[in-house]
XYZ file of C-alpha atoms in Angstrom:
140
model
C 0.000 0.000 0.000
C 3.139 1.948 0.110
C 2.756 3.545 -3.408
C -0.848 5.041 -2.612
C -0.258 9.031 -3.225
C -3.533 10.562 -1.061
C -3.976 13.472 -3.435
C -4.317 10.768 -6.183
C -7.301 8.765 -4.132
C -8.942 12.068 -3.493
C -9.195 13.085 -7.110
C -10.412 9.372 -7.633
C -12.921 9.082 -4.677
C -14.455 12.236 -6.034
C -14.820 11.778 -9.565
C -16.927 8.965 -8.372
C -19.836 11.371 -7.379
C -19.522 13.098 -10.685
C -19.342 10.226 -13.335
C -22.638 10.400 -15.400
C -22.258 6.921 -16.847
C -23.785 4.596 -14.529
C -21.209 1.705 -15.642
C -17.954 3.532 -15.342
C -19.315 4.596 -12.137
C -19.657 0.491 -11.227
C -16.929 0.268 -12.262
C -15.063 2.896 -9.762
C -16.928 2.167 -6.975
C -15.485 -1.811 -7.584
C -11.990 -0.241 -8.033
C -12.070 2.125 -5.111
C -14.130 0.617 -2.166
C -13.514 -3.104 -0.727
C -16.648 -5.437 -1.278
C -17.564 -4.839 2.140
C -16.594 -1.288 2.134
C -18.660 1.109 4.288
C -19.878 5.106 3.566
C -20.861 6.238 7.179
C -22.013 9.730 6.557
C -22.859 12.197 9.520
C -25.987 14.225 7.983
C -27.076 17.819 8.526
C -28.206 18.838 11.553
C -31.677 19.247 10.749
C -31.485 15.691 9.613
C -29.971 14.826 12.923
C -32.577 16.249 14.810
C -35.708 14.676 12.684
C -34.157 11.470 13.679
C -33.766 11.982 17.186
C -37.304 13.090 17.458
C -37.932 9.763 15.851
C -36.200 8.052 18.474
C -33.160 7.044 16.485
C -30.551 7.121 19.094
C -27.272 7.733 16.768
C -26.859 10.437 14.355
C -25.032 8.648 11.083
C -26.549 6.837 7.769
C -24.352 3.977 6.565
C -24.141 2.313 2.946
C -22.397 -0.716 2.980
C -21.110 -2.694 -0.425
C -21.007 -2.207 -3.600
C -24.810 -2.065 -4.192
C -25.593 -0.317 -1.195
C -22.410 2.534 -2.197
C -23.928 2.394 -5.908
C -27.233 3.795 -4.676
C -25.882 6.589 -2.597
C -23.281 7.617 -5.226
C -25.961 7.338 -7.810
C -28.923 9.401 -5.746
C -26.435 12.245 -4.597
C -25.271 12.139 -8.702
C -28.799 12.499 -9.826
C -29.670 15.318 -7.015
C -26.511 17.620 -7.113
C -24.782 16.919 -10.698
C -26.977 15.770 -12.607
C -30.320 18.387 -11.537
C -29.293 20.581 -9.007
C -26.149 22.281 -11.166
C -23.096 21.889 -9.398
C -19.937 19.237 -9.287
C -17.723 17.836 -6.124
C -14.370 18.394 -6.403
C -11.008 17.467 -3.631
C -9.463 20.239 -2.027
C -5.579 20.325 -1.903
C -3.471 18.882 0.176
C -4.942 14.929 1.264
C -2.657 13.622 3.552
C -1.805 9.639 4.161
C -1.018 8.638 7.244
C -0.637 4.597 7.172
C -3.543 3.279 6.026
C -6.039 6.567 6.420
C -6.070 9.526 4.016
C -7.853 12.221 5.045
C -9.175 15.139 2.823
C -11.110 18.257 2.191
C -13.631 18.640 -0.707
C -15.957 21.498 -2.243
C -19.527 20.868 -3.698
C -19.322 24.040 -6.588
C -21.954 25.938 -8.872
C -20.755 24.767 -12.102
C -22.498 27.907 -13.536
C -19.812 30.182 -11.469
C -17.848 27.886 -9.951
C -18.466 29.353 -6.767
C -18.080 26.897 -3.600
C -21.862 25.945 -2.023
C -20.534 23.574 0.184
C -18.200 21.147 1.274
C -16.787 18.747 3.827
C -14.288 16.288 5.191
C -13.599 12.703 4.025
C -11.561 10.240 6.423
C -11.165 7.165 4.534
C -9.689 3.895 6.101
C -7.830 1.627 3.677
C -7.378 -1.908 3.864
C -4.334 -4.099 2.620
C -5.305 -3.656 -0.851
C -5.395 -0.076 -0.445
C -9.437 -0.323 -1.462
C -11.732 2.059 0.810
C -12.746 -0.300 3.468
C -14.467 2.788 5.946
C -15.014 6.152 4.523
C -16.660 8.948 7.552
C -18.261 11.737 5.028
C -18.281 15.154 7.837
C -20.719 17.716 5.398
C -20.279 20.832 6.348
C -16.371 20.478 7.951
């Protein structure tokens, strides 16, 4: 896993959410993520707070495999990219230490290119250097 550069994976991990061909995006989400990789994304706060009125006592929504990934890349793909205008791209500067890479990224108008949000991605690689835990922070 020693030849992994993290700016690399970044640029990778987020041209996944912006692919509009539903088999090369398969096909990335097979390269990038182990087959029993997981997406454990903390949601909005207003999200957060619907489910604890709900009486769900944690705060994250998971994904787990390749089917499960393949719906949430595909629904966020279809509601930002796709209708809603804008593209995901990696900030500089991912960083790698052992086998977690940790990096910045920037949802942008792709009318203006202006930023309209963002976040953190902490990714946890297994031996194969394939995403086997990836925390999405919106909003960091």
């Amino acid at each position: 896993m020693t030849d992994i550069d993290p700016q690399d994976l970044a640029d990778r991990y987020i041209a996944q959410w912006t692919e509009p061909d539903a088999a090369r995006r398969r096909a990335a989400i097979e390269a990038l993520w182990a087959r029993d990789g997981r997406h454990i994304l903390q949601p909005p706060a207003e999200i957060r707070e619907i489910a604890a009125t709900l009486g769900f006592d944690h705060s994250t929504l998971e994904a787990q495999g390749y089917d499960a990934i393949e719906v949430r890349v595909t629904r966020s793909y279809e509601e930002w990219v796709a209708k809603g205008g804008f593209t995901f791209r990696p900030r500089a500067g991912a960083v790698r230490l052992d086998g977690v890479v940790k990096f910045g990224w920037e949802m942008v108008s792709v009318e203006t290119e202006e930023p309209a949000g963002g976040g953190l991605e902490v990714l946890v690689l297994d031996d194969d250097g394939r995403i086997k835990a990836d925390y999405m922070f919106p909003g960091a």
